[in-house]
Coordinates of C-alpha atoms in Angstrom, one line a residue:
M1 CA 0.0 0.0 0.0
G2 CA 1.5 3.4 -1.0
V3 CA 1.5 6.4 1.3
P4 CA -0.2 9.5 0.0
T5 CA 2.2 12.3 -0.8
T6 CA 0.3 14.6 1.4
L7 CA -1.7 13.6 4.5
P8 CA -4.4 15.7 6.1
T9 CA -3.5 17.1 9.5
W10 CA -5.6 15.8 12.3
T11 CA -6.5 17.5 15.6
R12 CA -6.5 15.7 18.9
D13 CA -10.3 15.9 19.0
Q14 CA -10.5 14.2 15.6
V15 CA -8.3 11.4 16.8
A16 CA -10.4 10.9 19.9
A17 CA -13.6 10.9 17.8
R18 CA -12.2 8.1 15.6
I19 CA -11.2 6.1 18.6
L20 CA -14.7 6.4 20.1
A21 CA -16.1 5.3 16.8
G22 CA -14.1 2.1 17.2
D23 CA -10.9 2.7 15.1
N24 CA -7.5 1.6 16.4
I25 CA -5.6 4.8 16.2
L26 CA -2.1 5.5 17.3
I27 CA 0.6 8.1 16.5
L28 CA 3.8 6.9 14.9
D29 CA 6.5 9.4 14.0
G30 CA 4.0 12.2 13.5
K31 CA 1.6 10.1 11.4
V32 CA -1.9 8.9 12.4
I33 CA -1.8 5.1 12.0
R34 CA -5.1 3.2 11.7
V35 CA -4.6 -0.5 12.6
P36 CA -7.2 -2.6 10.9
N37 CA -9.1 -5.1 13.1
S38 CA -7.9 -7.9 10.9
W39 CA -4.3 -7.0 11.7
L40 CA -5.0 -6.5 15.3
K41 CA -5.9 -10.2 15.8
A42 CA -3.0 -11.3 13.5
H43 CA -0.3 -9.2 15.2
P44 CA 2.6 -11.5 16.1
G45 CA 3.0 -9.7 19.4
G46 CA -0.7 -10.1 20.4
S47 CA -3.5 -7.6 20.0
I48 CA -3.3 -6.3 23.6
T49 CA 0.1 -4.7 23.0
I50 CA -1.4 -2.5 20.4
Q51 CA -4.5 -1.7 22.5
H52 CA -2.2 -0.2 25.2
F53 CA -1.1 2.5 22.7
I54 CA -4.5 3.6 21.3
G55 CA -4.5 7.4 21.3
R56 CA -0.8 7.6 22.3
D57 CA 2.5 8.4 20.6
A58 CA 3.9 4.8 20.2
T59 CA 6.9 5.8 18.2
D60 CA 9.6 4.7 20.7
E61 CA 7.9 1.4 21.6
V62 CA 7.2 0.5 18.0
E63 CA 10.7 1.3 16.8
A64 CA 12.2 -0.7 19.7
F65 CA 10.2 -3.8 18.8
H66 CA 10.2 -3.7 15.0
S67 CA 12.7 -3.8 12.2
D68 CA 13.2 -1.0 9.7
D69 CA 11.4 -3.1 7.0
T70 CA 8.3 -3.5 9.2
L71 CA 8.4 0.2 10.1
R72 CA 8.3 1.1 6.4
R73 CA 5.3 -1.2 5.8
M74 CA 3.5 0.4 8.7
Q75 CA 3.5 3.7 7.0
G76 CA 1.1 2.2 4.5
Y77 CA -1.6 2.4 7.3
A78 CA -1.1 6.2 7.8
I79 CA -4.3 8.1 7.2
G80 CA -3.2 11.5 8.5
S81 CA -0.6 13.5 10.4
V82 CA -0.5 15.5 13.6
D83 CA 1.3 18.5 14.8
V84 CA 3.6 17.1 17.5
A85 CA 5.4 20.3 18.3
D86 CA 8.2 20.6 20.9
E87 CA 6.1 19.3 23.8
G88 CA 5.2 16.1 21.9
W89 CA 1.8 14.6 21.4
A90 CA -0.7 15.2 24.2
P91 CA -1.8 11.5 24.8
L92 CA -5.3 10.2 25.2
Q93 CA -6.0 7.4 27.7
P94 CA -6.2 4.1 25.9
P95 CA -9.7 2.6 26.3
I96 CA -8.3 -0.7 27.6
H97 CA -6.9 1.2 30.6
L98 CA -10.5 2.2 31.4
G99 CA -11.9 -1.3 31.1
W100 CA -13.2 -0.9 27.5
I101 CA -12.5 -3.3 24.7
R102 CA -14.1 -4.1 21.3
K103 CA -15.6 -7.5 21.0
V104 CA -17.8 -9.3 18.4
G105 CA -21.4 -9.5 19.7
D106 CA -24.1 -12.0 19.0
D107 CA -24.9 -10.2 15.8
G108 CA -21.4 -10.8 14.5
V109 CA -20.5 -7.1 14.7
L110 CA -17.9 -5.4 16.9
H111 CA -19.3 -3.6 19.9
W112 CA -17.8 -1.8 22.9
H113 CA -17.7 -4.0 26.0
N114 CA -17.0 -2.8 29.5
E115 CA -14.9 -5.6 30.9
A116 CA -13.9 -3.9 34.2
T117 CA -14.4 -0.8 36.2
P118 CA -11.7 1.9 36.4
E119 CA -10.7 3.0 39.9
Y120 CA -9.1 6.4 39.9
S121 CA -6.7 7.3 42.7
S122 CA -8.2 9.4 45.4
E123 CA -4.8 10.6 46.7
D124 CA -1.5 11.7 45.3
T125 CA 1.3 9.6 46.9
E126 CA 4.3 7.8 45.5
L127 CA 2.4 4.5 45.7
S128 CA -0.9 5.8 44.4
P129 CA -0.3 9.0 42.3
A130 CA -3.2 11.1 41.1
S131 CA -2.6 9.7 37.6
Q132 CA -3.1 6.1 38.6
I133 CA -6.0 4.1 37.2
L134 CA -6.5 0.5 38.3
L135 CA -9.1 -1.9 37.0
V136 CA -11.4 -3.5 39.5
K137 CA -14.7 -5.5 39.5
R138 CA -14.9 -7.8 36.5
Q139 CA -17.8 -7.0 34.1
D140 CA -18.7 -8.0 30.6
V141 CA -21.4 -5.5 29.6
P142 CA -21.9 -4.7 25.9
S143 CA -22.5 -1.0 25.2
D144 CA -23.4 0.9 22.1
H145 CA -21.8 4.2 23.2
G146 CA -18.5 2.9 24.7
P147 CA -16.2 5.2 26.7
S148 CA -16.9 8.9 26.8
L149 CA -14.7 11.7 25.4
S150 CA -14.0 13.0 28.9
A151 CA -12.9 9.5 30.0
L152 CA -10.2 9.5 27.3
Q153 CA -8.6 12.6 28.9
P154 CA -5.7 11.4 31.1
A155 CA -5.9 12.0 34.9
P156 CA -3.7 14.7 36.3
T157 CA 0.0 13.9 36.5
S158 CA 3.1 15.4 38.0
L159 CA 5.1 14.7 34.9
S160 CA 5.9 17.5 32.4
L161 CA 4.9 16.7 28.9
K162 CA 7.7 18.8 27.6
M163 CA 10.3 16.9 29.7
Q164 CA 8.9 13.5 28.7
A165 CA 9.2 14.7 25.0
Q166 CA 12.8 15.6 25.8
H167 CA 13.5 12.1 27.2
S168 CA 11.9 10.6 24.1
A169 CA 13.9 12.7 21.7
A170 CA 17.1 11.8 23.5
Y171 CA 16.1 8.1 23.4
K172 CA 15.7 8.3 19.6
E173 CA 19.2 9.7 19.3
L174 CA 20.5 6.9 21.6
H175 CA 18.8 4.4 19.4
K176 CA 20.6 5.8 16.4
R177 CA 23.9 5.5 18.2
I178 CA 23.1 1.8 19.0
K179 CA 22.4 1.1 15.4
A180 CA 25.5 3.0 14.2
A181 CA 27.7 1.0 16.5
G182 CA 26.5 -2.2 14.9
L183 CA 25.0 -3.6 18.1
Y184 CA 22.1 -5.2 16.2
Q185 CA 24.5 -7.6 14.5
T186 CA 24.3 -11.0 16.0
R187 CA 27.5 -12.6 17.2
Y188 CA 26.9 -16.1 16.0
I189 CA 30.5 -17.4 16.7
T190 CA 31.6 -15.6 19.8
G191 CA 28.1 -15.1 21.3
Y192 CA 26.2 -18.3 20.5
G193 CA 29.3 -20.5 20.0
P194 CA 30.0 -21.0 23.7
E195 CA 26.2 -21.4 24.4
I196 CA 25.9 -24.3 21.9
L197 CA 28.9 -26.0 23.5
R198 CA 27.1 -25.7 26.9
F199 CA 23.9 -27.1 25.4
L200 CA 25.9 -30.1 24.1
L201 CA 27.7 -30.5 27.4
F202 CA 24.5 -30.6 29.4
S203 CA 22.7 -32.8 26.9
V204 CA 25.5 -35.4 26.7
S205 CA 26.1 -35.3 30.5
S206 CA 22.4 -36.0 31.1
Y207 CA 22.2 -38.8 28.6
V208 CA 25.4 -40.6 29.9
A209 CA 24.4 -40.2 33.5
Y210 CA 21.0 -41.6 32.8
Q211 CA 22.5 -44.6 31.0
K212 CA 24.7 -45.3 34.1
H213 CA 21.6 -44.9 36.3
W214 CA 23.0 -41.7 37.9
F215 CA 19.5 -40.3 37.9
F216 CA 20.1 -37.3 40.1
I217 CA 23.1 -36.1 38.0
S218 CA 21.1 -36.7 34.8
A219 CA 18.1 -34.7 36.1
F220 CA 20.4 -31.9 37.2
A221 CA 22.1 -31.7 33.8
L222 CA 18.7 -31.8 32.0
G223 CA 17.5 -28.9 34.2
A224 CA 20.7 -27.0 33.5
L225 CA 20.1 -27.5 29.8
W226 CA 16.5 -26.1 30.1
H227 CA 17.9 -23.2 32.1
Q228 CA 20.3 -22.2 29.4
L229 CA 18.0 -22.9 26.5
V230 CA 15.4 -20.4 27.9
F231 CA 17.8 -17.5 27.3
T232 CA 18.3 -18.4 23.7
V233 CA 14.5 -18.9 23.2
H234 CA 14.1 -15.4 24.8
D235 CA 16.3 -14.0 22.1
L236 CA 14.5 -15.8 19.3
G237 CA 11.1 -14.6 20.7
H238 CA 12.4 -11.0 20.3
L239 CA 13.7 -11.8 16.8
A240 CA 17.2 -11.0 18.0
V241 CA 19.0 -13.9 16.4
T242 CA 18.4 -14.1 12.7
H243 CA 16.0 -11.1 12.8
E244 CA 13.6 -12.9 10.5
W245 CA 10.2 -14.0 12.1
A246 CA 9.9 -17.4 10.4
K247 CA 13.4 -18.5 11.1
D248 CA 13.5 -17.3 14.7
R249 CA 10.1 -18.7 15.4
L250 CA 11.0 -22.1 13.9
I251 CA 14.2 -22.4 15.9
S252 CA 12.4 -21.2 19.1
I253 CA 9.6 -23.8 18.7
L254 CA 12.2 -26.6 18.4
L255 CA 14.0 -25.5 21.5
A256 CA 11.1 -24.3 23.7
N257 CA 8.4 -26.8 22.8
W258 CA 10.2 -29.9 21.5
V259 CA 13.1 -29.8 24.0
G260 CA 11.7 -27.8 26.9
G261 CA 7.9 -28.6 26.9
L262 CA 6.9 -24.9 27.0
S263 CA 5.0 -22.8 24.4
V264 CA 7.1 -20.1 22.8
S265 CA 4.0 -18.2 21.5
W266 CA 2.6 -18.0 25.1
W267 CA 5.9 -16.5 26.2
V268 CA 6.0 -14.0 23.3
F269 CA 2.5 -12.8 24.0
T270 CA 3.1 -12.4 27.7
H271 CA 6.5 -11.0 27.6
N272 CA 5.7 -8.3 25.0
I273 CA 2.9 -7.0 27.2
H274 CA 5.3 -7.0 30.2
H275 CA 7.7 -4.8 28.2
V276 CA 5.1 -2.1 27.2
V277 CA 3.3 -1.8 30.6
T278 CA 6.1 -2.9 32.9
N279 CA 5.0 -3.3 36.5
H280 CA 1.5 -2.0 36.1
P281 CA -0.7 -4.0 38.6
S282 CA -3.7 -4.2 36.3
H283 CA -1.9 -4.9 33.0
D284 CA 1.5 -6.6 33.5
P285 CA 1.1 -10.4 33.8
D286 CA 4.7 -10.7 35.1
I287 CA 3.8 -9.2 38.4
Q288 CA 0.3 -10.7 38.7
H289 CA 1.2 -13.7 40.8
L290 CA -1.6 -14.0 43.3
P291 CA -2.4 -16.1 45.3
F292 CA 1.3 -16.6 46.0
F293 CA 2.8 -13.1 45.8
A294 CA 1.8 -9.4 46.0
N295 CA 4.5 -6.9 45.5
T296 CA 2.2 -4.0 46.2
P297 CA -0.8 -3.5 48.6
V298 CA -3.0 -2.5 45.6
F299 CA -3.5 -6.3 44.9
F300 CA -5.6 -6.4 48.1
K301 CA -8.4 -4.7 46.0
N302 CA -9.3 -7.7 43.8
L303 CA -7.8 -6.1 40.7
Y304 CA -8.9 -7.1 37.2
S305 CA -6.2 -8.3 34.8
S306 CA -6.6 -7.0 31.2
Y307 CA -4.3 -9.8 30.1
Y308 CA -5.8 -12.8 31.9
K309 CA -9.3 -11.4 31.5
R310 CA -10.3 -12.3 35.0
E311 CA -10.3 -10.9 38.5
L312 CA -7.1 -11.4 40.6
T313 CA -9.2 -12.4 43.7
F314 CA -7.5 -11.6 47.0
D315 CA -9.3 -14.4 48.8
R316 CA -8.8 -16.1 52.2
F317 CA -6.1 -18.4 50.8
S318 CA -4.3 -15.4 49.3
H319 CA -4.4 -13.7 52.7
Y320 CA -2.7 -16.6 54.4
I321 CA 0.0 -17.0 51.7
V322 CA 0.8 -13.3 51.4
L323 CA 1.3 -13.0 55.1
V324 CA 4.3 -15.4 54.8
Q325 CA 5.2 -14.7 51.2
H326 CA 8.7 -13.5 52.1
R327 CA 9.4 -16.8 53.8
M328 CA 7.9 -18.9 51.0
F329 CA 9.6 -17.0 48.2
Y330 CA 12.3 -19.4 47.3
I331 CA 10.1 -22.5 47.7
V332 CA 7.5 -21.1 45.3
M333 CA 10.2 -20.0 42.9
S334 CA 11.8 -23.4 42.9
L335 CA 8.5 -24.9 41.6
A336 CA 7.6 -22.0 39.2
R337 CA 8.3 -24.0 36.1
F338 CA 5.3 -26.2 36.7
N339 CA 3.1 -23.1 36.5
L340 CA 4.7 -22.3 33.1
Y341 CA 3.5 -25.6 31.8
R342 CA -0.1 -24.7 32.8
L343 CA 0.1 -21.3 31.3
S344 CA 1.6 -22.7 28.0
Y345 CA -1.1 -25.3 27.5
T346 CA -3.9 -22.8 28.4
H347 CA -2.6 -20.4 25.9
L348 CA -2.4 -22.9 23.1
W349 CA -5.9 -24.1 23.9
V350 CA -7.3 -20.5 23.9
T351 CA -5.6 -19.7 20.6
R352 CA -6.5 -23.0 18.8
N353 CA -9.2 -21.3 16.6
E354 CA -7.5 -18.0 16.0
P355 CA -6.9 -17.2 12.3
M356 CA -3.1 -16.4 12.6
K357 CA -3.1 -15.0 9.0
V358 CA 0.3 -13.5 9.5
R359 CA 3.6 -14.9 8.5
G360 CA 2.8 -18.3 7.1
G361 CA -0.6 -19.2 8.6
R362 CA -1.2 -21.7 11.4
W363 CA 1.9 -23.8 10.8
S364 CA 3.5 -22.4 14.0
W365 CA 0.6 -23.4 16.2
W366 CA 0.5 -27.0 14.9
L367 CA 4.3 -27.2 15.2
E368 CA 4.1 -26.1 18.8
F369 CA 1.3 -28.6 19.5
A370 CA 3.3 -31.4 17.9
G371 CA 6.3 -30.3 19.9
L372 CA 4.5 -30.6 23.2
V373 CA 3.2 -34.0 22.3
F374 CA 6.7 -35.1 21.4
W375 CA 8.1 -33.6 24.6
W376 CA 5.6 -35.6 26.8
C377 CA 6.5 -38.7 24.9
W378 CA 10.3 -38.5 25.4
Y379 CA 10.2 -36.9 28.9
G380 CA 7.5 -39.3 30.1
R381 CA 9.6 -42.2 28.9
V382 CA 12.6 -40.8 30.8
L383 CA 10.5 -40.6 34.0
R384 CA 9.2 -44.2 33.5
G385 CA 12.7 -45.5 32.9
C386 CA 13.8 -44.4 36.4
G387 CA 12.7 -47.7 37.7
S388 CA 10.5 -46.6 40.6
W389 CA 8.0 -43.9 41.2
Q390 CA 10.1 -42.5 44.0
T391 CA 13.1 -42.1 41.7
G392 CA 10.8 -40.8 38.9
L393 CA 9.4 -38.2 41.3
M394 CA 12.9 -37.1 42.3
Y395 CA 13.9 -36.8 38.6
L396 CA 10.8 -34.7 37.9
L397 CA 11.4 -32.3 40.8
V398 CA 15.2 -31.9 40.3
S399 CA 15.0 -31.4 36.5
N400 CA 12.3 -28.7 37.0
M401 CA 13.8 -27.0 40.0
V402 CA 17.3 -26.5 38.6
P403 CA 16.1 -23.8 36.2
S404 CA 14.5 -21.8 39.1
P405 CA 17.4 -19.2 39.3
L406 CA 15.9 -17.8 36.1
H407 CA 12.6 -17.1 37.8
V408 CA 14.4 -15.5 40.8
Q409 CA 16.3 -13.2 38.4
I410 CA 13.2 -12.0 36.6
V411 CA 11.6 -11.1 39.9
L412 CA 14.8 -9.3 41.0
S413 CA 14.7 -7.1 38.0
H414 CA 11.2 -5.7 38.8
Y415 CA 9.7 -6.6 42.1
S416 CA 11.5 -4.0 44.2
R417 CA 10.8 -1.2 41.6
S418 CA 7.9 1.2 41.3
T419 CA 4.4 -0.2 40.5
A420 CA 2.8 3.2 40.3
D421 CA 0.9 4.2 37.2
L422 CA 2.1 7.6 36.0
G423 CA -0.3 7.7 33.1
P424 CA 0.1 7.8 29.3
T425 CA 2.2 11.0 29.5
E426 CA 5.2 9.0 30.7
S427 CA 7.8 8.4 28.0
F428 CA 9.1 4.9 27.2
P429 CA 12.6 5.4 28.6
H430 CA 11.3 7.1 31.7
R431 CA 9.0 4.2 32.4
Q432 CA 11.7 1.5 31.8
L433 CA 14.2 3.2 34.1
R434 CA 11.6 3.7 36.8
T435 CA 10.4 0.1 36.8
T436 CA 13.5 -2.0 36.0
T437 CA 16.9 -2.6 37.6
D438 CA 20.1 -4.4 36.6
V439 CA 21.8 -7.2 38.6
V440 CA 25.5 -6.7 38.9
C441 CA 27.6 -9.8 38.5
H442 CA 31.1 -10.9 37.6
P443 CA 31.6 -11.6 33.9
S444 CA 32.6 -15.2 34.7
V445 CA 29.1 -16.0 36.0
A446 CA 27.2 -13.9 33.5
F447 CA 26.1 -17.0 31.6
L448 CA 24.1 -18.1 34.7
H449 CA 22.1 -14.9 34.2
G450 CA 22.0 -15.5 30.5
G451 CA 23.2 -11.9 30.0
L452 CA 19.7 -10.7 31.1
H453 CA 21.1 -9.2 34.3
L454 CA 21.4 -6.1 32.1
Q455 CA 17.7 -5.8 32.2
I456 CA 17.4 -2.1 31.7
T457 CA 19.3 -2.1 28.4
H458 CA 17.2 -5.1 27.3
H459 CA 14.0 -3.2 28.1
F460 CA 15.3 -0.2 26.2
F461 CA 16.2 -2.3 23.1
P462 CA 14.3 -5.7 23.2
R463 CA 15.5 -6.8 19.8
L464 CA 19.2 -6.2 20.7
P465 CA 21.2 -9.5 20.6
R466 CA 21.8 -10.5 24.2
H467 CA 25.6 -10.7 23.8
N468 CA 25.7 -7.0 22.9
L469 CA 23.9 -5.8 25.9
K470 CA 27.0 -5.1 28.0
E471 CA 28.5 -2.8 25.4
A472 CA 25.1 -1.1 24.9
S473 CA 24.6 -0.6 28.6
W474 CA 27.4 1.9 28.8
L475 CA 25.5 4.1 26.4
V476 CA 22.2 3.7 28.3
K477 CA 23.9 4.7 31.5
Q478 CA 25.3 7.8 29.9
F479 CA 21.8 8.5 28.6
A480 CA 20.3 8.2 32.1
K481 CA 22.9 10.5 33.5
E482 CA 22.4 13.1 30.9
Q483 CA 18.7 13.0 31.3
G484 CA 18.9 13.2 35.1
L485 CA 17.2 9.8 35.5
E486 CA 18.1 7.0 37.9
Y487 CA 19.8 3.9 36.6
A488 CA 19.2 1.3 39.3
E489 CA 21.5 -1.7 39.8
F490 CA 22.5 -3.9 42.7
G491 CA 24.3 -7.1 43.3
F492 CA 22.6 -10.5 43.3
F493 CA 22.5 -10.9 47.1
E494 CA 21.6 -7.2 47.6
G495 CA 18.8 -7.6 45.1
N496 CA 17.4 -10.7 46.9
G497 CA 17.4 -8.6 50.0
E498 CA 15.5 -5.8 48.3
V499 CA 12.8 -8.3 47.0
Q500 CA 12.6 -9.8 50.5
S501 CA 12.1 -6.4 52.0
T502 CA 9.4 -5.5 49.4
L503 CA 7.5 -8.8 50.1
K504 CA 7.8 -8.5 53.8
G505 CA 6.7 -4.8 53.6
V506 CA 3.5 -5.8 51.8
A507 CA 2.9 -8.7 54.3
D508 CA 3.4 -6.3 57.2
Q509 CA 0.8 -3.9 55.8
L510 CA -1.7 -6.8 55.4
R511 CA -1.0 -7.8 59.0
I512 CA -1.6 -4.2 60.2
M513 CA -4.9 -4.2 58.3
H514 CA -5.9 -7.4 60.1
M515 CA -5.0 -5.8 63.5
V516 CA -7.0 -2.7 62.8
A517 CA -10.0 -4.7 61.6
D518 CA -9.8 -6.9 64.7
A519 CA -9.6 -3.9 67.0
E520 CA -12.6 -2.3 65.3
I521 CA -14.6 -5.5 65.7
K522 CA -13.7 -5.7 69.4
E523 CA -14.5 -2.0 69.9
S524 CA -17.9 -2.6 68.2
L525 CA -18.7 -5.6 70.4
Q526 CA -17.7 -3.8 73.5
A527 CA -19.9 -0.9 72.6
K528 CA -22.8 -3.2 72.2
R529 CA -22.2 -4.8 75.6
D530 CA -22.0 -1.3 77.2

């Protein structure tokens, strides 16, 4: 599709009107981009990632996640232009942040549906700023009118639109420097060469130990293989290896599904959303870990998850677990891989009938499904070959618990950081620096972190090959210093202490709430006796 030589200039009110009429409108490099509903469902990164940018300037995020070729093709969906000026685009509140989505009704036509109720902050604190909007109380009410024009206006924020535009402009210059330095070029020999050797080492070790009936060693080596494979699958999911969707997806399915028993498409959908709404209690699935963990007291409110499409119920079981969450942290993390199986299979079941018209049709879904069947065949045979159910259970637990440091690391990168919602005015680099931290480690053990201890730089440039993150991180640190922004980093043990402190702090607040409630009950009973 060709781009018109001249595009009409749109006002903010015109953009809002088209959104209220049901169009998926976002701003990209000064252009008004209309995303067709057919593409929304076929988007490789999931439809929800796009919905979080309706009415907003998505330039930084879109350029961070897409190749130059894809960006050029996106221009074909431009239907207008806007006057961004020095202060940048004055954003609108995406309807999904207000609990509004578009769904096909019984008549086969798209209608607005109110899936949850927005709760606006009644205070202006660091934990609950005036700009914060959380989703509570699950609903599914069809509506002909949808959100109102006034609702699309962002809540008050302490952020300066001009300053956020400055951060955004500086980020664009930083991105140019990253490209000019050749940091998007994959280091196949020096980067992935040593990793392939580790894969072979762990695979052979597991096989030889199994043949000799050294089942514990075999299970440990298999778990170590899964632990290391996840980092490569992570790169492939971000198209950071061959930089071609079909090739990276094919390799990632073979590694994730056929060897690891997990769905790569589930991971891509979840992880991309985590990147664009990092640490938002209502939208980021990577911090929605009830009933086991709550890293902020706002989870006591029975929040609604726009990703899982259900209420995160803070029930009696959650109460008991959260009260001791800091003590149970490592136990739960050691078993976290079993939850990934559940999430993987649920995702494949839910997406079984989706059209997937993009990039080669449904071959990837069927290949994933076949991979999981194959995985259960060979892994089930391994467990049965252990000779007894006790040994098989040991093998099952050890092989799945060894990769647990990965889950701990992911939590370290975000749990102790801000979960406040500063609204759509916040720029991409500002949000990532506020919600993410690095884990400092010695180069000799960096492979245990898979290179993802440099989490801030990864969040800045998700498609950047992992082996180039260290070099790029120096440029990101310089950027943060020049922009007067915090670049958070701490050691592994210090980071664990920070997470433990966060979890204990939330548990203590819950305990205080119980004490206050008990005191009020006693006071009420005493008043009745008197």
